[in-house]
CSV table of N, CA, C and O in Angstrom, one decimal:
chain,number,residue,atom,x,y,z
A,1,UNK,N,30.5,115.5,73.4
A,1,UNK,CA,29.3,114.8,73.0
A,1,UNK,C,29.6,113.8,71.9
A,1,UNK,O,30.2,114.2,70.9
A,2,UNK,N,29.1,112.6,72.1
A,2,UNK,CA,29.4,111.6,71.0
A,2,UNK,C,28.3,111.6,69.9
A,2,UNK,O,27.3,112.3,70.1
A,3,UNK,N,28.6,110.9,68.9
A,3,UNK,CA,27.7,111.0,67.7
A,3,UNK,C,26.2,110.5,68.1
A,3,UNK,O,25.3,111.1,67.6
A,4,UNK,N,26.1,109.5,68.9
A,4,UNK,CA,24.8,109.0,69.3
A,4,UNK,C,24.0,110.0,70.1
A,4,UNK,O,22.8,110.2,69.8
A,5,UNK,N,24.7,110.6,71.0
A,5,UNK,CA,23.9,111.6,71.8
A,5,UNK,C,23.6,112.9,71.0
A,5,UNK,O,22.6,113.5,71.2
A,6,UNK,N,24.5,113.2,70.1
A,6,UNK,CA,24.2,114.3,69.2
A,6,UNK,C,23.0,114.0,68.3
A,6,UNK,O,22.1,114.9,68.1
A,7,UNK,N,22.9,112.8,67.8
A,7,UNK,CA,21.8,112.3,67.0
A,7,UNK,C,20.5,112.4,67.8
A,7,UNK,O,19.5,113.0,67.4
A,8,UNK,N,20.5,112.0,69.1
A,8,UNK,CA,19.4,112.0,69.9
A,8,UNK,C,18.9,113.5,70.2
A,8,UNK,O,17.7,113.8,70.2
A,9,UNK,N,19.9,114.3,70.5
A,9,UNK,CA,19.6,115.7,70.8
A,9,UNK,C,19.0,116.4,69.6
A,9,UNK,O,18.0,117.2,69.7
A,10,UNK,N,19.5,116.1,68.4
A,10,UNK,CA,18.9,116.6,67.2
A,10,UNK,C,17.5,116.2,67.0
A,10,UNK,O,16.6,117.0,66.7
A,11,UNK,N,17.2,114.9,67.2
A,11,UNK,CA,15.9,114.3,67.1
A,11,UNK,C,14.9,115.0,68.1
A,11,UNK,O,13.8,115.3,67.8
A,12,UNK,N,15.4,115.2,69.3
A,12,UNK,CA,14.5,115.8,70.3
A,12,UNK,C,14.2,117.3,69.9
A,12,UNK,O,13.1,117.8,70.2
A,13,UNK,N,15.2,118.0,69.3
A,13,UNK,CA,14.9,119.3,68.9
A,13,UNK,C,13.8,119.3,67.8
A,13,UNK,O,12.9,120.2,67.8
A,14,UNK,N,13.9,118.4,66.8
A,14,UNK,CA,12.9,118.3,65.8
A,14,UNK,C,11.6,117.9,66.4
A,14,UNK,O,10.5,118.4,66.0
A,15,UNK,N,11.6,117.0,67.4
A,15,UNK,CA,10.3,116.6,68.0
A,15,UNK,C,9.7,117.8,68.8
A,15,UNK,O,8.5,118.0,68.7
A,16,UNK,N,10.5,118.5,69.5
A,16,UNK,CA,9.9,119.7,70.2
A,16,UNK,C,9.3,120.7,69.3
A,16,UNK,O,8.2,121.3,69.6
A,17,UNK,N,10.0,120.9,68.1
A,17,UNK,CA,9.4,121.8,67.1
A,17,UNK,C,8.1,121.3,66.6
A,17,UNK,O,7.1,122.0,66.5
A,18,UNK,N,8.0,120.0,66.3
A,18,UNK,CA,6.7,119.4,65.9
A,18,UNK,C,5.6,119.5,66.9
A,18,UNK,O,4.5,119.8,66.5
A,19,UNK,N,5.9,119.3,68.2
A,19,UNK,CA,4.9,119.4,69.2
A,19,UNK,C,4.4,120.9,69.3
A,19,UNK,O,3.2,121.1,69.4
A,20,UNK,N,5.3,121.8,69.2
A,20,UNK,CA,5.0,123.2,69.2
A,20,UNK,C,4.1,123.6,68.0
A,20,UNK,O,3.1,124.3,68.2
A,21,UNK,N,4.4,123.0,66.9
A,21,UNK,CA,3.6,123.3,65.7
A,21,UNK,C,2.2,122.7,65.8
A,21,UNK,O,1.2,123.2,65.2
A,22,UNK,N,2.1,121.6,66.7
A,22,UNK,CA,0.8,121.0,66.9
A,22,UNK,C,0.0,121.7,68.0
A,22,UNK,O,-1.0,121.2,68.5
A,23,UNK,N,0.5,122.8,68.5
A,23,UNK,CA,-0.2,123.6,69.5
A,23,UNK,C,0.2,123.3,71.0
A,23,UNK,O,-0.5,123.8,71.9
A,24,UNK,N,1.2,122.6,71.2
A,24,UNK,CA,1.6,122.2,72.5
A,24,UNK,C,2.7,123.2,73.0
A,24,UNK,O,3.4,123.8,72.2
A,25,UNK,N,2.8,123.3,74.3
A,25,UNK,CA,3.8,124.1,75.0
A,25,UNK,C,4.8,123.2,75.6
A,25,UNK,O,4.4,122.4,76.5
A,26,UNK,N,6.0,123.2,75.2
A,26,UNK,CA,7.1,122.4,75.8
A,26,UNK,C,7.4,123.0,77.2
A,26,UNK,O,7.8,124.1,77.3
A,27,UNK,N,7.3,122.2,78.2
A,27,UNK,CA,7.6,122.6,79.6
A,27,UNK,C,9.0,122.3,80.0
A,27,UNK,O,9.7,123.1,80.7
A,28,UNK,N,9.4,121.1,79.7
A,28,UNK,CA,10.8,120.6,80.0
A,28,UNK,C,11.3,119.6,79.0
A,28,UNK,O,10.5,119.0,78.3
A,29,UNK,N,12.6,119.6,78.9
A,29,UNK,CA,13.3,118.6,78.1
A,29,UNK,C,14.3,117.8,79.0
A,29,UNK,O,14.9,118.4,79.9
A,30,UNK,N,14.4,116.5,78.8
A,30,UNK,CA,15.3,115.7,79.5
A,30,UNK,C,15.2,115.8,81.0
A,30,UNK,O,16.2,116.0,81.8
A,31,UNK,N,13.9,115.7,81.5
A,31,UNK,CA,13.7,115.7,82.9
A,31,UNK,C,14.0,114.3,83.5
A,31,UNK,O,13.5,113.3,83.1
A,32,UNK,N,14.8,114.3,84.6
A,32,UNK,CA,15.2,113.1,85.2
A,32,UNK,C,14.6,112.9,86.6
A,32,UNK,O,14.3,113.8,87.3
A,33,UNK,N,14.3,111.6,86.8
A,33,UNK,CA,13.7,111.2,88.1
A,33,UNK,C,14.6,110.1,88.7
A,33,UNK,O,14.4,108.9,88.5
A,34,UNK,N,15.6,110.6,89.4
A,34,UNK,CA,16.5,109.6,90.1
A,34,UNK,C,17.0,108.5,89.2
A,34,UNK,O,17.4,108.7,88.0
A,35,UNK,N,16.9,107.3,89.7
A,35,UNK,CA,17.3,106.1,88.9
A,35,UNK,C,16.2,105.6,88.0
A,35,UNK,O,16.4,104.7,87.2
A,36,UNK,N,15.0,106.2,88.1
A,36,UNK,CA,13.9,105.7,87.3
A,36,UNK,C,14.1,105.9,85.8
A,36,UNK,O,13.7,105.1,85.0
A,37,UNK,N,14.7,107.1,85.5
A,37,UNK,CA,14.9,107.4,84.1
A,37,UNK,C,14.7,108.8,83.8
A,37,UNK,O,14.7,109.7,84.6
A,38,UNK,N,14.4,109.1,82.5
A,38,UNK,CA,14.3,110.4,82.0
A,38,UNK,C,13.1,110.5,81.0
A,38,UNK,O,12.9,109.6,80.2
A,39,UNK,N,12.5,111.7,81.1
A,39,UNK,CA,11.4,112.0,80.1
A,39,UNK,C,12.1,112.9,79.1
A,39,UNK,O,12.6,113.9,79.5
A,40,UNK,N,12.0,112.5,77.8
A,40,UNK,CA,12.6,113.3,76.8
A,40,UNK,C,11.9,114.7,76.7
A,40,UNK,O,12.6,115.7,76.7
A,41,UNK,N,10.6,114.8,76.6
A,41,UNK,CA,9.9,116.1,76.6
A,41,UNK,C,8.7,116.0,77.4
A,41,UNK,O,7.9,115.0,77.3
A,42,UNK,N,8.4,117.0,78.2
A,42,UNK,CA,7.2,117.2,78.9
A,42,UNK,C,6.5,118.4,78.3
A,42,UNK,O,7.2,119.5,78.2
A,43,UNK,N,5.3,118.3,77.9
A,43,UNK,CA,4.6,119.4,77.3
A,43,UNK,C,3.2,119.5,77.8
A,43,UNK,O,2.7,118.6,78.5
A,44,UNK,N,2.5,120.6,77.5
A,44,UNK,CA,1.1,120.8,77.9
A,44,UNK,C,0.3,121.0,76.6
A,44,UNK,O,0.8,121.8,75.7
A,45,UNK,N,-0.8,120.3,76.4
A,45,UNK,CA,-1.7,120.4,75.3
A,45,UNK,C,-3.1,120.7,75.8
A,45,UNK,O,-3.8,119.8,76.3
A,46,UNK,N,-3.4,122.0,75.9
A,46,UNK,CA,-4.6,122.4,76.6
A,46,UNK,C,-4.5,122.1,78.0
A,46,UNK,O,-3.5,122.6,78.7
A,47,UNK,N,-5.4,121.3,78.6
A,47,UNK,CA,-5.3,121.0,80.0
A,47,UNK,C,-4.8,119.6,80.2
A,47,UNK,O,-5.0,119.0,81.3
A,48,UNK,N,-4.1,119.0,79.2
A,48,UNK,CA,-3.5,117.7,79.3
A,48,UNK,C,-2.0,117.8,79.4
A,48,UNK,O,-1.4,118.6,78.6
A,49,UNK,N,-1.4,117.0,80.3
A,49,UNK,CA,0.0,117.0,80.4
A,49,UNK,C,0.5,115.9,79.4
A,49,UNK,O,-0.1,114.8,79.4
A,50,UNK,N,1.5,116.1,78.6
A,50,UNK,CA,2.0,115.2,77.6
A,50,UNK,C,3.4,114.8,77.9
A,50,UNK,O,4.3,115.7,78.0
A,51,UNK,N,3.6,113.5,78.2
A,51,UNK,CA,4.9,113.0,78.4
A,51,UNK,C,5.3,112.3,77.1
A,51,UNK,O,4.6,111.5,76.6
A,52,UNK,N,6.4,112.8,76.5
A,52,UNK,CA,6.7,112.4,75.2
A,52,UNK,C,8.1,111.7,75.1
A,52,UNK,O,9.1,112.2,75.5
A,53,UNK,N,8.1,110.5,74.5
A,53,UNK,CA,9.3,109.8,74.3
A,53,UNK,C,9.7,110.0,72.8
A,53,UNK,O,8.9,110.0,71.9
A,54,UNK,N,11.0,110.3,72.6
A,54,UNK,CA,11.5,110.6,71.3
A,54,UNK,C,12.5,109.5,70.9
A,54,UNK,O,13.4,109.2,71.7
A,55,UNK,N,12.3,108.9,69.7
A,55,UNK,CA,13.2,107.9,69.2
A,55,UNK,C,13.7,108.4,67.8
A,55,UNK,O,12.9,108.7,67.0
A,56,UNK,N,15.0,108.5,67.7
A,56,UNK,CA,15.6,109.0,66.5
A,56,UNK,C,16.4,107.8,65.9
A,56,UNK,O,17.2,107.2,66.6
A,57,UNK,N,16.3,107.6,64.6
A,57,UNK,CA,17.0,106.6,63.9
A,57,UNK,C,17.5,107.2,62.5
A,57,UNK,O,16.8,108.0,61.9
A,58,UNK,N,18.7,106.7,62.1
A,58,UNK,CA,19.1,107.0,60.8
A,58,UNK,C,18.5,106.0,59.8
A,58,UNK,O,18.2,104.8,60.2
A,59,UNK,N,18.2,106.4,58.6
A,59,UNK,CA,17.7,105.5,57.6
A,59,UNK,C,18.7,104.4,57.3
A,59,UNK,O,19.9,104.5,57.5
A,60,UNK,N,18.1,103.2,57.0
A,60,UNK,CA,19.0,102.1,56.7
A,60,UNK,C,18.4,100.8,57.3
A,60,UNK,O,17.2,100.6,57.3
A,61,UNK,N,19.3,100.1,57.9
A,61,UNK,CA,18.9,98.7,58.4
A,61,UNK,C,18.4,98.7,59.8
A,61,UNK,O,18.1,97.6,60.3
A,62,UNK,N,18.3,99.8,60.5
A,62,UNK,CA,17.8,99.9,61.9
A,62,UNK,C,16.3,99.7,62.0
A,62,UNK,O,15.6,100.0,61.0
A,63,UNK,N,15.8,99.3,63.1
A,63,UNK,CA,14.3,99.2,63.3
A,63,UNK,C,13.7,100.6,63.2
A,63,UNK,O,14.4,101.6,63.5
A,64,UNK,N,12.5,100.6,62.8
A,64,UNK,CA,11.7,101.9,62.8
A,64,UNK,C,11.7,102.5,64.2
A,64,UNK,O,11.5,101.7,65.1
A,65,UNK,N,11.8,103.8,64.3
A,65,UNK,CA,11.7,104.4,65.6
A,65,UNK,C,10.5,104.0,66.4
A,65,UNK,O,10.5,103.9,67.7
A,66,UNK,N,9.4,103.9,65.8
A,66,UNK,CA,8.1,103.6,66.5
A,66,UNK,C,8.1,102.2,67.1
A,66,UNK,O,7.3,101.9,68.0
A,67,UNK,N,9.0,101.3,66.6
A,67,UNK,CA,9.0,100.0,67.2
A,67,UNK,C,9.8,99.9,68.4
A,67,UNK,O,9.9,98.8,69.1
A,68,UNK,N,10.4,101.0,68.8
A,68,UNK,CA,11.3,101.0,70.0
A,68,UNK,C,10.6,101.0,71.3
A,68,UNK,O,11.3,100.9,72.4
A,69,UNK,N,9.3,101.3,71.4
A,69,UNK,CA,8.6,101.4,72.7
A,69,UNK,C,8.0,100.1,73.0
A,69,UNK,O,6.9,99.7,72.4
A,70,UNK,N,8.7,99.3,73.8
A,70,UNK,CA,8.2,98.0,74.2
A,70,UNK,C,7.2,98.1,75.4
A,70,UNK,O,7.1,99.2,75.9
A,71,UNK,N,6.5,97.1,75.7
A,71,UNK,CA,5.6,97.2,76.9
A,71,UNK,C,6.4,97.6,78.2
A,71,UNK,O,5.8,98.4,79.0
A,72,UNK,N,7.6,97.2,78.3
A,72,UNK,CA,8.4,97.6,79.5
A,72,UNK,C,8.7,99.0,79.5
A,72,UNK,O,8.6,99.7,80.5
A,73,UNK,N,9.1,99.6,78.3
A,73,UNK,CA,9.3,101.0,78.1
A,73,UNK,C,8.1,101.8,78.4
A,73,UNK,O,8.1,102.8,79.1
A,74,UNK,N,6.9,101.3,77.9
A,74,UNK,CA,5.7,102.0,78.2
A,74,UNK,C,5.4,102.1,79.7
A,74,UNK,O,4.9,103.1,80.2
A,75,UNK,N,5.6,101.0,80.4
A,75,UNK,CA,5.4,101.0,81.8
A,75,UNK,C,6.3,102.0,82.5
A,75,UNK,O,5.9,102.7,83.4
A,76,UNK,N,7.6,102.0,82.1
A,76,UNK,CA,8.5,103.0,82.7
A,76,UNK,C,8.1,104.4,82.4
A,76,UNK,O,8.2,105.3,83.3
A,77,UNK,N,7.5,104.7,81.3
A,77,UNK,CA,7.1,106.0,80.9
A,77,UNK,C,5.9,106.4,81.8
A,77,UNK,O,5.8,107.5,82.3
A,78,UNK,N,5.0,105.4,82.1
A,78,UNK,CA,3.9,105.7,83.1
A,78,UNK,C,4.4,106.0,84.5
A,78,UNK,O,3.9,107.0,85.1
A,79,UNK,N,5.4,105.3,84.9
A,79,UNK,CA,6.0,105.6,86.2
A,79,UNK,C,6.7,107.0,86.2
A,79,UNK,O,6.5,107.7,87.2
A,80,UNK,N,7.4,107.3,85.2
A,80,UNK,CA,8.0,108.6,85.1
A,80,UNK,C,7.0,109.7,85.0
A,80,UNK,O,7.2,110.8,85.7
A,81,UNK,N,5.9,109.5,84.3
A,81,UNK,CA,4.8,110.5,84.3
A,81,UNK,C,4.3,110.7,85.7
A,81,UNK,O,4.0,111.9,86.1
A,82,UNK,N,4.1,109.7,86.5
A,82,UNK,CA,3.6,109.8,87.9
A,82,UNK,C,4.6,110.6,88.7
A,82,UNK,O,4.3,111.4,89.5
A,83,UNK,N,5.9,110.3,88.5
A,83,UNK,CA,7.0,111.0,89.2
A,83,UNK,C,6.9,112.5,88.9
A,83,UNK,O,7.0,113.4,89.8
A,84,UNK,N,6.7,112.9,87.6
A,84,UNK,CA,6.7,114.3,87.2
A,84,UNK,C,5.5,115.0,87.8
A,84,UNK,O,5.6,116.1,88.4
A,85,UNK,N,4.3,114.3,87.8
A,85,UNK,CA,3.1,115.0,88.3
A,85,UNK,C,3.3,115.2,89.8
A,85,UNK,O,2.9,116.2,90.4
A,86,UNK,N,3.8,114.2,90.5
A,86,UNK,CA,4.0,114.3,91.9
A,86,UNK,C,5.0,115.4,92.3
A,86,UNK,O,4.7,116.2,93.2
A,87,UNK,N,6.0,115.6,91.5
A,87,UNK,CA,7.0,116.6,91.8
A,87,UNK,C,6.5,118.0,91.4
A,87,UNK,O,7.1,119.0,91.8
A,88,UNK,N,5.4,118.1,90.6
A,88,UNK,CA,4.9,119.4,90.1
A,88,UNK,C,3.5,119.6,90.5
A,88,UNK,O,2.7,120.3,89.8
A,89,UNK,N,3.0,119.1,91.7
A,89,UNK,CA,1.7,119.5,92.2
A,89,UNK,C,0.5,118.7,91.8
A,89,UNK,O,-0.6,119.1,92.0
A,90,UNK,N,0.7,117.5,91.1
A,90,UNK,CA,-0.4,116.7,90.7
A,90,UNK,C,-0.7,116.8,89.2
A,90,UNK,O,-0.2,117.7,88.5
A,91,UNK,N,-1.6,115.9,88.8
A,91,UNK,CA,-2.0,115.9,87.4
A,91,UNK,C,-2.9,117.0,87.1
A,91,UNK,O,-3.7,117.5,87.9
A,92,UNK,N,-2.8,117.6,85.9
A,92,UNK,CA,-3.7,118.6,85.5
A,92,UNK,C,-5.1,118.1,85.2
A,92,UNK,O,-5.3,116.9,85.2
A,93,UNK,N,-6.1,119.0,85.1
A,93,UNK,CA,-7.5,118.5,85.0
A,93,UNK,C,-7.8,117.5,83.8
A,93,UNK,O,-8.6,116.6,83.9
A,94,UNK,N,-7.0,117.7,82.7
A,94,UNK,CA,-7.2,116.8,81.6
A,94,UNK,C,-6.4,115.5,81.6
A,94,UNK,O,-6.5,114.7,80.7
A,95,UNK,N,-5.7,115.3,82.7
A,95,UNK,CA,-4.9,114.1,82.9
A,95,UNK,C,-3.6,114.1,82.2
A,95,UNK,O,-3.1,115.2,81.8
A,96,UNK,N,-3.1,112.9,82.0
A,96,UNK,CA,-1.7,112.7,81.5
A,96,UNK,C,-1.8,111.8,80.3
A,96,UNK,O,-2.5,110.8,80.3
A,97,UNK,N,-1.1,112.2,79.2
A,97,UNK,CA,-1.1,111.4,78.0
A,97,UNK,C,0.4,111.1,77.7
A,97,UNK,O,1.2,111.9,77.8
A,98,UNK,N,0.6,109.9,77.2
A,98,UNK,CA,2.0,109.5,76.8
A,98,UNK,C,2.0,109.4,75.2
A,98,UNK,O,1.3,108.6,74.7
A,99,UNK,N,2.9,110.2,74.6
A,99,UNK,CA,3.0,110.3,73.2
A,99,UNK,C,4.4,109.8,72.8
A,99,UNK,O,5.3,109.7,73.6
A,100,UNK,N,4.5,109.5,71.5
A,100,UNK,CA,5.8,109.1,70.9
A,100,UNK,C,6.0,109.9,69.7
A,100,UNK,O,5.1,110.1,68.9
A,101,UNK,N,7.3,110.4,69.6
A,101,UNK,CA,7.7,111.0,68.3
A,101,UNK,C,8.8,110.2,67.8
A,101,UNK,O,9.8,110.0,68.5
A,102,UNK,N,8.7,109.7,66.6
A,102,UNK,CA,9.7,109.0,65.9
A,102,UNK,C,10.3,109.9,64.8
A,102,UNK,O,9.6,110.6,64.1
A,103,UNK,N,11.6,110.0,64.8
A,103,UNK,CA,12.4,110.8,63.9
A,103,UNK,C,13.2,109.8,63.0
A,103,UNK,O,14.1,109.1,63.6
A,104,UNK,N,13.0,109.8,61.7
A,104,UNK,CA,13.8,109.0,60.8
A,104,UNK,C,14.6,109.9,60.0
A,104,UNK,O,14.1,110.8,59.3
A,105,UNK,N,15.9,109.8,60.0
A,105,UNK,CA,16.8,110.6,59.2
A,105,UNK,C,17.3,109.8,58.0
A,105,UNK,O,18.2,108.9,58.1
A,106,UNK,N,16.7,110.0,56.8
A,106,UNK,CA,17.1,109.2,55.7
A,106,UNK,C,18.5,109.6,55.2
A,106,UNK,O,19.0,110.7,55.6
A,107,UNK,N,19.1,108.8,54.4
A,107,UNK,CA,20.4,109.1,53.8
A,107,UNK,C,20.4,110.4,53.0
A,107,UNK,O,21.3,111.2,53.0
A,108,UNK,N,19.3,110.6,52.3
A,108,UNK,CA,19.1,111.9,51.5
A,108,UNK,C,17.7,112.4,51.8
A,108,UNK,O,16.8,111.7,52.0
A,109,UNK,N,17.6,113.7,51.8
A,109,UNK,CA,16.3,114.4,52.0
A,109,UNK,C,16.1,114.8,53.4
A,109,UNK,O,16.9,114.7,54.3
A,110,UNK,N,14.9,115.3,53.6
A,110,UNK,CA,14.5,115.9,54.9
A,110,UNK,C,14.1,114.8,55.9
A,110,UNK,O,13.7,113.7,55.5
A,111,UNK,N,14.3,115.1,57.2
A,111,UNK,CA,13.9,114.2,58.2
A,111,UNK,C,12.4,113.9,58.2
A,111,UNK,O,11.6,114.8,57.8
A,112,UNK,N,12.0,112.7,58.6
A,112,UNK,CA,10.6,112.4,58.7
A,112,UNK,C,10.3,112.3,60.1
A,112,UNK,O,10.9,111.5,60.9
A,113,UNK,N,9.3,113.1,60.6
A,113,UNK,CA,8.9,113.2,62.0
A,113,UNK,C,7.5,112.7,62.1
A,113,UNK,O,6.6,113.3,61.5
A,114,UNK,N,7.3,111.7,62.9
A,114,UNK,CA,5.9,111.1,63.1
A,114,UNK,C,5.6,111.3,64.6
A,114,UNK,O,6.4,110.9,65.4
A,115,UNK,N,4.4,111.7,64.8
A,115,UNK,CA,3.9,112.0,66.2
A,115,UNK,C,2.7,111.1,66.4
A,115,UNK,O,1.7,111.2,65.7
A,116,UNK,N,2.7,110.2,67.4
A,116,UNK,CA,1.6,109.3,67.7
A,116,UNK,C,1.2,109.6,69.1
A,116,UNK,O,2.0,109.6,70.0
A,117,UNK,N,-0.1,109.9,69.3
A,117,UNK,CA,-0.6,110.3,70.6
A,117,UNK,C,-1.2,109.1,71.3
A,117,UNK,O,-1.8,108.2,70.7
A,118,UNK,N,-1.0,109.1,72.6
A,118,UNK,CA,-1.6,108.1,73.5
A,118,UNK,C,-1.1,106.7,73.3
A,118,UNK,O,-1.9,105.7,73.1
A,119,UNK,N,0.2,106.5,73.3
A,119,UNK,CA,0.8,105.2,73.0
A,119,UNK,C,0.8,104.3,74.2
A,119,UNK,O,1.0,103.1,74.1
A,120,UNK,N,0.7,104.8,75.4
A,120,UNK,CA,0.8,104.0,76.6
A,120,UNK,C,-0.2,104.5,77.7
A,120,UNK,O,-0.6,105.6,77.7
């Protein structure tokens, strides 16, 4: 595993923990849909399915993790959410929500984990 994938995996672990602390149940991590792409985390929050994109950045000169979801990325997440629901028997009664968890790893101190609901 290279440093970049290790960083991403660490960020996803922190994100999954944050979602669980918020009362969500993590159903899957790194779910792939052919060539369409991958959902970082699929979770359930009550009767809502949550498709969660995780962006992890080291502190410094890089863009903030929350700036990484472009309109094109948001559209791809909607397509992936549709793929997941189709493969798993349809959308739940509460529908589907797309969230973003940004993980910022400063040079010193604890990671900063931000969770934004309904980004796309």
